[in-house]
Short mmCIF file of C-alpha atoms in Angstrom, two decimals:
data_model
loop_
_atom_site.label_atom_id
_atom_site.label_comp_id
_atom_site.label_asym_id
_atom_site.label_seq_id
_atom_site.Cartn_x
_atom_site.Cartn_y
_atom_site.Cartn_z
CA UNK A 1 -35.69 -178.44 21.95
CA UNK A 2 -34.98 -177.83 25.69
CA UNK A 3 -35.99 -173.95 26.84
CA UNK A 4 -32.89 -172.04 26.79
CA UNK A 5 -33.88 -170.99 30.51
CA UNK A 6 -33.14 -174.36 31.47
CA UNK A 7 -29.88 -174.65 29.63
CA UNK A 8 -28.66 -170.89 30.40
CA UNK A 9 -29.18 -172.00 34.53
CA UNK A 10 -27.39 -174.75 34.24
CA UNK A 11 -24.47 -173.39 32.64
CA UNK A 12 -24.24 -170.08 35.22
CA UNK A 13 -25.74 -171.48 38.67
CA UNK A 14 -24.55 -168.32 40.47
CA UNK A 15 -26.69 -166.03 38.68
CA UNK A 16 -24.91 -162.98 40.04
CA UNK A 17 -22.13 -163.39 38.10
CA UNK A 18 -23.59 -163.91 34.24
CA UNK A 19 -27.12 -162.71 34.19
CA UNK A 20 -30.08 -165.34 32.88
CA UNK A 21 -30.94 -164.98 29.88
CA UNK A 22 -34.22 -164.17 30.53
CA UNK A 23 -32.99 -161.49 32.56
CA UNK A 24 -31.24 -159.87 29.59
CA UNK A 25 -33.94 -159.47 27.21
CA UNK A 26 -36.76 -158.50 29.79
CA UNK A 27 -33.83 -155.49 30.50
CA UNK A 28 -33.34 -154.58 27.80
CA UNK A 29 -36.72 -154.40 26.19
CA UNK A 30 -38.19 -152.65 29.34
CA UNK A 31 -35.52 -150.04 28.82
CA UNK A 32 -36.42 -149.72 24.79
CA UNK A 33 -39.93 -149.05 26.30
CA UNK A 34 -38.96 -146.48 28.53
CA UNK A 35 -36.87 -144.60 25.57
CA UNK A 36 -39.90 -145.53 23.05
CA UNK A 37 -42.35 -143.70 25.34
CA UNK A 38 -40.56 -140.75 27.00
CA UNK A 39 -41.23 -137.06 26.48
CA UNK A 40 -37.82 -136.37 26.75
CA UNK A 41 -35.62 -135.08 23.62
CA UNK A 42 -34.11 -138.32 21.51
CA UNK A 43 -30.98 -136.95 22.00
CA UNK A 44 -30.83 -135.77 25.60
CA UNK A 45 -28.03 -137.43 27.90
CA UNK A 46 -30.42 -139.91 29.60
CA UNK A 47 -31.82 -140.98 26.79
CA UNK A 48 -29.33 -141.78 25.04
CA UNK A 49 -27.75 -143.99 28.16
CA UNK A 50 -30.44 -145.79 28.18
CA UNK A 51 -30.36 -146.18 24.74
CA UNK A 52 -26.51 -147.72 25.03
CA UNK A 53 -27.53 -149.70 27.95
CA UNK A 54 -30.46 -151.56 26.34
CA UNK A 55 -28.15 -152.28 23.49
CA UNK A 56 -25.55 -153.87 25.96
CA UNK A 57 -28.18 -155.61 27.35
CA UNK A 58 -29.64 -157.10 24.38
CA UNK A 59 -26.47 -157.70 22.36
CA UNK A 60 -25.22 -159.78 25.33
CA UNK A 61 -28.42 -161.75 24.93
CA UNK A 62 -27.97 -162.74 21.09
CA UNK A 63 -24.66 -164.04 22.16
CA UNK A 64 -26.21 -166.42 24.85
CA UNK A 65 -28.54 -167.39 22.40
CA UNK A 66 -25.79 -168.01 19.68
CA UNK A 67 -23.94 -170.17 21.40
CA UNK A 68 -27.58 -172.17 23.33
CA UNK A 69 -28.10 -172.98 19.49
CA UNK A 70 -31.62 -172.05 20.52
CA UNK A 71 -33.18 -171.71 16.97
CA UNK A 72 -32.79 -173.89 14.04
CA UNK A 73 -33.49 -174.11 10.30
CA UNK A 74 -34.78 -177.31 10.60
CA UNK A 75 -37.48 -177.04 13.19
CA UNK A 76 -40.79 -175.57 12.79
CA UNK A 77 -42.50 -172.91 14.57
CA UNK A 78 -44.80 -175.22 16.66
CA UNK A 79 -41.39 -177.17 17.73
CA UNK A 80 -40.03 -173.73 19.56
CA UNK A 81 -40.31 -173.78 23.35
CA UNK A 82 -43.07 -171.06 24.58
CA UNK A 83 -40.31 -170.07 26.89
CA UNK A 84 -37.74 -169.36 23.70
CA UNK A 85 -40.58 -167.64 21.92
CA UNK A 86 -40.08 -164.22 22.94
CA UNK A 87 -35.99 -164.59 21.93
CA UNK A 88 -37.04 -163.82 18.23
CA UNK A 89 -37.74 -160.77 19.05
CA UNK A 90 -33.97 -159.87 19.67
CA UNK A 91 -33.09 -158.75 16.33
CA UNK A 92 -36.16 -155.94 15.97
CA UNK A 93 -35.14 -154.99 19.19
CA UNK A 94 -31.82 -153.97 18.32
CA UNK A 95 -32.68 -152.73 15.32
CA UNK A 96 -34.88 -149.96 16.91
CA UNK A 97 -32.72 -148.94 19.31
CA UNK A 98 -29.86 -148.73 16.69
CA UNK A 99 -32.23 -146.17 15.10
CA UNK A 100 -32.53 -144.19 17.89
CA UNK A 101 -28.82 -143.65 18.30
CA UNK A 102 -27.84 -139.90 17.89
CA UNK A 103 -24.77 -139.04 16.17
CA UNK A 104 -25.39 -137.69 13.26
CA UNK A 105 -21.44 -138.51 11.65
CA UNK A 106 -22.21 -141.78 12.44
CA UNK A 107 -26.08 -141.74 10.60
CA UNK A 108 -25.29 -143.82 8.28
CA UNK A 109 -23.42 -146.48 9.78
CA UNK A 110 -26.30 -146.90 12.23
CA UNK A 111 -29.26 -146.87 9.73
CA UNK A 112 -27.36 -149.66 7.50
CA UNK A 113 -26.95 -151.71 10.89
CA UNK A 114 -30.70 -151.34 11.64
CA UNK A 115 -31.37 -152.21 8.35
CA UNK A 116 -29.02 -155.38 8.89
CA UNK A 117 -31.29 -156.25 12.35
CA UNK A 118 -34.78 -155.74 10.93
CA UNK A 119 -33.50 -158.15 7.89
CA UNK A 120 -32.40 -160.75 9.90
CA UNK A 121 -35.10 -160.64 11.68
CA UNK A 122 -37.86 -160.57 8.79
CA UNK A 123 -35.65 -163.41 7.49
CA UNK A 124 -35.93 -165.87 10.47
CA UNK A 125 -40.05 -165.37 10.76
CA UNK A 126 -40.12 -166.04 7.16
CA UNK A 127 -38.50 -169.47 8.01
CA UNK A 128 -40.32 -170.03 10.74
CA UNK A 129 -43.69 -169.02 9.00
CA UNK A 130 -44.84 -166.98 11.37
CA UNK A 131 -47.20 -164.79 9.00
CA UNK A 132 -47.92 -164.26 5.72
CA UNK A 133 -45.65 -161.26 4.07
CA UNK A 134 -43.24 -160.32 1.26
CA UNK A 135 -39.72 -159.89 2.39
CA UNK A 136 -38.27 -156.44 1.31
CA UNK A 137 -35.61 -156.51 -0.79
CA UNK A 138 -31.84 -157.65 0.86
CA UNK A 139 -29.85 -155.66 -1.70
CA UNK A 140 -28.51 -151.98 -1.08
CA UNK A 141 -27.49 -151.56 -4.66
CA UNK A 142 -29.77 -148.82 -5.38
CA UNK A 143 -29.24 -147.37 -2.39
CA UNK A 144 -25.36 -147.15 -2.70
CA UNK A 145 -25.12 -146.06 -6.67
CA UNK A 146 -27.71 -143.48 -7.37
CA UNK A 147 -28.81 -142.50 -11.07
CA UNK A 148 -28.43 -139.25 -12.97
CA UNK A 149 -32.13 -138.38 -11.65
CA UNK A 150 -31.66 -139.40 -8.42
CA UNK A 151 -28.44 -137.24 -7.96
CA UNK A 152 -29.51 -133.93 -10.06
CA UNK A 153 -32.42 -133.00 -8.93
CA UNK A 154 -33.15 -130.64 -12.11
CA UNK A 155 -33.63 -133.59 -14.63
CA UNK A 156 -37.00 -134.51 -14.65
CA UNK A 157 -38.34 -137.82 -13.60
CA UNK A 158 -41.31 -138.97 -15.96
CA UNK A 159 -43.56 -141.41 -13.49
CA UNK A 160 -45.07 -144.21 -15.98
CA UNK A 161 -47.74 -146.24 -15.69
CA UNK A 162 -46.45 -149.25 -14.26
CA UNK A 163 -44.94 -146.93 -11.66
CA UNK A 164 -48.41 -145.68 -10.66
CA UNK A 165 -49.81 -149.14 -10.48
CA UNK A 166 -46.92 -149.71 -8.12
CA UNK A 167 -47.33 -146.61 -6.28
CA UNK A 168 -51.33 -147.61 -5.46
CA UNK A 169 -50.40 -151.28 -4.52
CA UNK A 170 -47.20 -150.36 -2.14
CA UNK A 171 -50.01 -147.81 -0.41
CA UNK A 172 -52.94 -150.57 -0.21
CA UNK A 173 -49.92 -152.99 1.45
CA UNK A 174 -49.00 -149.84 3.85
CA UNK A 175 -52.73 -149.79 4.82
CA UNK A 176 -53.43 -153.30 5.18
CA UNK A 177 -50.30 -153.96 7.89
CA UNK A 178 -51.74 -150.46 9.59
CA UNK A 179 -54.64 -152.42 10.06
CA UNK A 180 -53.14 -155.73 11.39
CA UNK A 181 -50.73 -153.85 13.83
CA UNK A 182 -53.92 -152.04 15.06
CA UNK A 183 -55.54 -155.52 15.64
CA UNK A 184 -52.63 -157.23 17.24
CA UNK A 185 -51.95 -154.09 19.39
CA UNK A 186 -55.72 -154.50 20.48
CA UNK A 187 -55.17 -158.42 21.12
CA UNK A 188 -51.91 -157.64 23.27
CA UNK A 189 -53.54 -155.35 25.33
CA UNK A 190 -56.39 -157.77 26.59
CA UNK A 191 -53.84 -160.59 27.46
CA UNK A 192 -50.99 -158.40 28.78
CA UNK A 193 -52.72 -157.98 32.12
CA UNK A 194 -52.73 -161.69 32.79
CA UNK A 195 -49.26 -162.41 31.28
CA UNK A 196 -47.51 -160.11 33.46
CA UNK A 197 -49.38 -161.51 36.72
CA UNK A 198 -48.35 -164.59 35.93
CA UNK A 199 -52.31 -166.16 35.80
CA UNK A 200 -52.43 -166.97 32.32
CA UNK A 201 -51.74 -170.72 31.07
CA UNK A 202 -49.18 -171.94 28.58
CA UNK A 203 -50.96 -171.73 25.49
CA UNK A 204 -51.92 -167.87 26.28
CA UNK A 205 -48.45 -166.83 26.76
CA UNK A 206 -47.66 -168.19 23.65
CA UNK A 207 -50.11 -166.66 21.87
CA UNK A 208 -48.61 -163.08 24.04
CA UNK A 209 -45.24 -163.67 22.23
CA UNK A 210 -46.33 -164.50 18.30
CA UNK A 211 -48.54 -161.32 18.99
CA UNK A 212 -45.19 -159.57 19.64
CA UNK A 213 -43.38 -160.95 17.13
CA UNK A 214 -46.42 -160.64 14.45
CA UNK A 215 -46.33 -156.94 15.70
CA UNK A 216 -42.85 -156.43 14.70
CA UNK A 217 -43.14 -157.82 11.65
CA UNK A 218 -45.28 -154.75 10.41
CA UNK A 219 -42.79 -152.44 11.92
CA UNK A 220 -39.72 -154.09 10.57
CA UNK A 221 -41.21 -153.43 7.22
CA UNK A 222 -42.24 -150.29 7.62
CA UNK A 223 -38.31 -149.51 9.45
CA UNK A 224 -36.72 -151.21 6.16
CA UNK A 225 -38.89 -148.43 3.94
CA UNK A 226 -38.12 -145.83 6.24
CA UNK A 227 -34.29 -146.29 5.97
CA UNK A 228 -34.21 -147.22 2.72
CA UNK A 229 -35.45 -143.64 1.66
CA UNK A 230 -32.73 -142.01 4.30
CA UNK A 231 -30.13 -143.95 3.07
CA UNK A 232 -30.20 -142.42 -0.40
CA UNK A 233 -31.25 -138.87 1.29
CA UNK A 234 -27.75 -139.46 3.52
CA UNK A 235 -25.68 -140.77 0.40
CA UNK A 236 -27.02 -137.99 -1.86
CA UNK A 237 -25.72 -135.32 0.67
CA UNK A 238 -21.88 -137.40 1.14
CA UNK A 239 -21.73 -137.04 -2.50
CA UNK A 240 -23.07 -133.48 -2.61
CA UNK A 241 -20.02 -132.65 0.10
CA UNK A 242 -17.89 -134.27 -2.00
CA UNK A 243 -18.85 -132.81 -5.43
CA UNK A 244 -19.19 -129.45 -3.87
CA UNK A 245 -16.35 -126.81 -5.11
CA UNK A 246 -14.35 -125.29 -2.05
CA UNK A 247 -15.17 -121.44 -2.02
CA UNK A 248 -12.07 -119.75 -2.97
CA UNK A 249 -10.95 -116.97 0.09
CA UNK A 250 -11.67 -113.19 -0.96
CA UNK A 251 -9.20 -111.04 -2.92
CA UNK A 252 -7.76 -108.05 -1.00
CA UNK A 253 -7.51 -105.07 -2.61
CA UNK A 254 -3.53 -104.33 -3.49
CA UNK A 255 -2.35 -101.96 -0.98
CA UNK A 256 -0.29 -98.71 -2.37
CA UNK A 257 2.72 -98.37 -0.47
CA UNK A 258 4.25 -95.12 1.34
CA UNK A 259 6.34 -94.08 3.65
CA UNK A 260 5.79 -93.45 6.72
CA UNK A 261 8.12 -90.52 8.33
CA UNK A 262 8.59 -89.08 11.67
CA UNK A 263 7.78 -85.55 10.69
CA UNK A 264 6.66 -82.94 8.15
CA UNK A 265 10.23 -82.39 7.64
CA UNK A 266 11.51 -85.88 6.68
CA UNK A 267 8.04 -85.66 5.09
CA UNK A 268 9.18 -83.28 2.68
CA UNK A 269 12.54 -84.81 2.29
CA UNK A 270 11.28 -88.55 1.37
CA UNK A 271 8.50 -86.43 -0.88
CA UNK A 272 11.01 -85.19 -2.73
CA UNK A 273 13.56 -88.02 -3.16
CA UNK A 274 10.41 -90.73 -4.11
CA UNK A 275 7.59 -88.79 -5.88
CA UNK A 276 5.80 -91.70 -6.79
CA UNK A 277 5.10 -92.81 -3.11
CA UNK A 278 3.03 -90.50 -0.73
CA UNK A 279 4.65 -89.78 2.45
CA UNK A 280 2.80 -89.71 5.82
CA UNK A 281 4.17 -88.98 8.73
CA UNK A 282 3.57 -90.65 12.12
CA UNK A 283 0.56 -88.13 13.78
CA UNK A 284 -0.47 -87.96 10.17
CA UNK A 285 -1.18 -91.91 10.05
CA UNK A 286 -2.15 -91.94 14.00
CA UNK A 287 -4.76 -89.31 12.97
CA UNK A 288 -6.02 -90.87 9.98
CA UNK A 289 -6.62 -94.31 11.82
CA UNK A 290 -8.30 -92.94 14.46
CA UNK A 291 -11.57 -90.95 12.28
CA UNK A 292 -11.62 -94.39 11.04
CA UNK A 293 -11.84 -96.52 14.34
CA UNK A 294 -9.03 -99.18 13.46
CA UNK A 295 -7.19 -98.62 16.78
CA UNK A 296 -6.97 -101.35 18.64
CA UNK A 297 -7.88 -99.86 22.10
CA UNK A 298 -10.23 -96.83 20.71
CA UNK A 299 -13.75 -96.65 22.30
CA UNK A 300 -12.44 -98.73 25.19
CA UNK A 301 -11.83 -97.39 28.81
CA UNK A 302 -8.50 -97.77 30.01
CA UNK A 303 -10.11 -99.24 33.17
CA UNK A 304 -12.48 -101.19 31.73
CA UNK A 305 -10.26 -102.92 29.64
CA UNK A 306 -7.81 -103.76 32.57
CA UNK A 307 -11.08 -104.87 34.52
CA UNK A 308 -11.85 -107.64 31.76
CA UNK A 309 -8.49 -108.58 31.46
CA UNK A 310 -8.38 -109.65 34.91
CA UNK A 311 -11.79 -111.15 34.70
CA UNK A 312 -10.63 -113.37 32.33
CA UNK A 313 -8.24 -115.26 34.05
CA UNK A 314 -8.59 -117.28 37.35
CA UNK A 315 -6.93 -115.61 40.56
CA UNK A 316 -5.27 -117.36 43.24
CA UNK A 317 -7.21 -116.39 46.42
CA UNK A 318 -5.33 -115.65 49.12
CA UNK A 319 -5.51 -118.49 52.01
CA UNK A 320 -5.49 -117.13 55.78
#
């Protein structure tokens, strides 16, 4: 199969107008770089435009490379252009930077779309044979109904035997891709000098690329794990919000009624006509109010209070 390079200049000769595809990918994935290596909060303003950016970027690229037809089931690895190599890694790409999307209404949504890159992406190096490893699971189904145990955390969870054996063989499988990332990371490093000047041959720069992609393939696994585990964390809490009973608001004490009189006189006179209710008369409820501070002005300067009223509201300055 023709590079897609060739095809993708052909079809846009001005090059201004629709970006190469080349162009898109080595955008994109510099700018997952820069967000993969800053110092700088995840979820701080330029971050996260970089973050949307790089997704543009790269989702634009999948398209091109959708309708190139540049992959196909029925070609082998060895039959894929060095040039298109580096195009497999578009779904790990977008897949990472999903993940490092910050909204946390949204959490879910974007860890089940990761999840949806990172599989299609372990998917096509499986076809392609690109290494040797055990493709995670494609179903959510545990994910999205949890058990009894799983939702009450009070009922114990015996851990059998065959669960143990498990346990020990999903850490040994943990170690062993630690170990081949660390190797691959080491190989990339001694060739990535002479990629990027351009001095290495053909054969290096496609052994630069199935590094990359190898690479991924140990982090795509470890990404499925990862999400896997906050996917039931985040569906656990939905249902806990939804389960949850809505606190009731607090009971006021009844309030005794009286009436409330304009002197000592009517006092008297309303006293007399309605024993049952206490009178008060207008000082007398004043009075009582203030020894208990429920004024609404009391313990506030009469200035003061004018001076943060005006404060509070823009003035219209006064133009010469």
């Amino acid at each position: 199969m023709a590079a897609a390079e060739d095809a993708n200049s052909k079809q846009n000769p001005s090059g201004s107008e629709a970006p190469k595809l080349s162009d898109l990918l080595d955008r994109g994935w510099k700018l997952f770089e820069e967000v993969d290596t800053t110092n700088e909060p995840s979820s701080s303003n330029a971050v996260q435009v970089k973050v949307k950016r790089a997704l543009m970027q790269l989702e634009e690229a999948t398209r091109m490379v959708n309708q190139l037809n540049v992959f196909s089931r029925n070609e082998a690895l060895e039959e894929i252009s060095t040039a298109d190599l580096k195009y497999l890694l578009l779904p790990a790409l977008l897949g990472a930077l999903t993940m490092k999307q910050v909204n946390p209404s949204k959490r879910l949504e974007h860890v089940q779309a990761a999840r949806v890159y990172f599989m299609d992406f372990l998917q096509r190096c499986k076809d392609y044979d690109v290494c040797s490893f055990q493709l995670p699971r494609a179903s959510e189904n545990t994910a999205d109904t949890p058990t009894e145990e799983q939702t009450n955390p009070s009922v114990p969870m015996p851990v059998s035997q065959p669960d143990l054996i498990a346990m020990a063989t999903q850490r040994q499988a943990k170690i062993e891709r630690f170990m081949q990332r660390k190797e691959t990371e080491a190989k990339l490093s001694e060739i990535r000098g002479l990629v990027e000047s351009g001095s290495a041959d053909e054969e290096l720069v496609r052994d630069f690329y199935l590094l990359h992609v190898r690479r991924w393939v140990t982090l795509a696994i470890e990404e499925i794990d990862s999400i896997s585990q906050e996917m039931e964390i985040l569906k656990r809490m939905e249902l806990f919000k939804q389960s949850a009973p809505q606190p009731s608001p607090p009971k006021r004490p009844p309030m005794k009624p009286f009436i409330l009189t304009k002197d000592a006189v009517q006092a008297k006179v309303f006293g007399a006509g309605y024993p049952s209710l206490p009178t008060m008369t207008v000082d007398d409820w004043y009075e009582q109010h203030r020894r208990q501070g429920c004024l609404p002005d009391q313990g506030i300067p009469r200035r003061a209070a004018e001076g943060d009223a005006v404060g509070r509201f823009p003035r219209l300055s006064a133009s010469a």
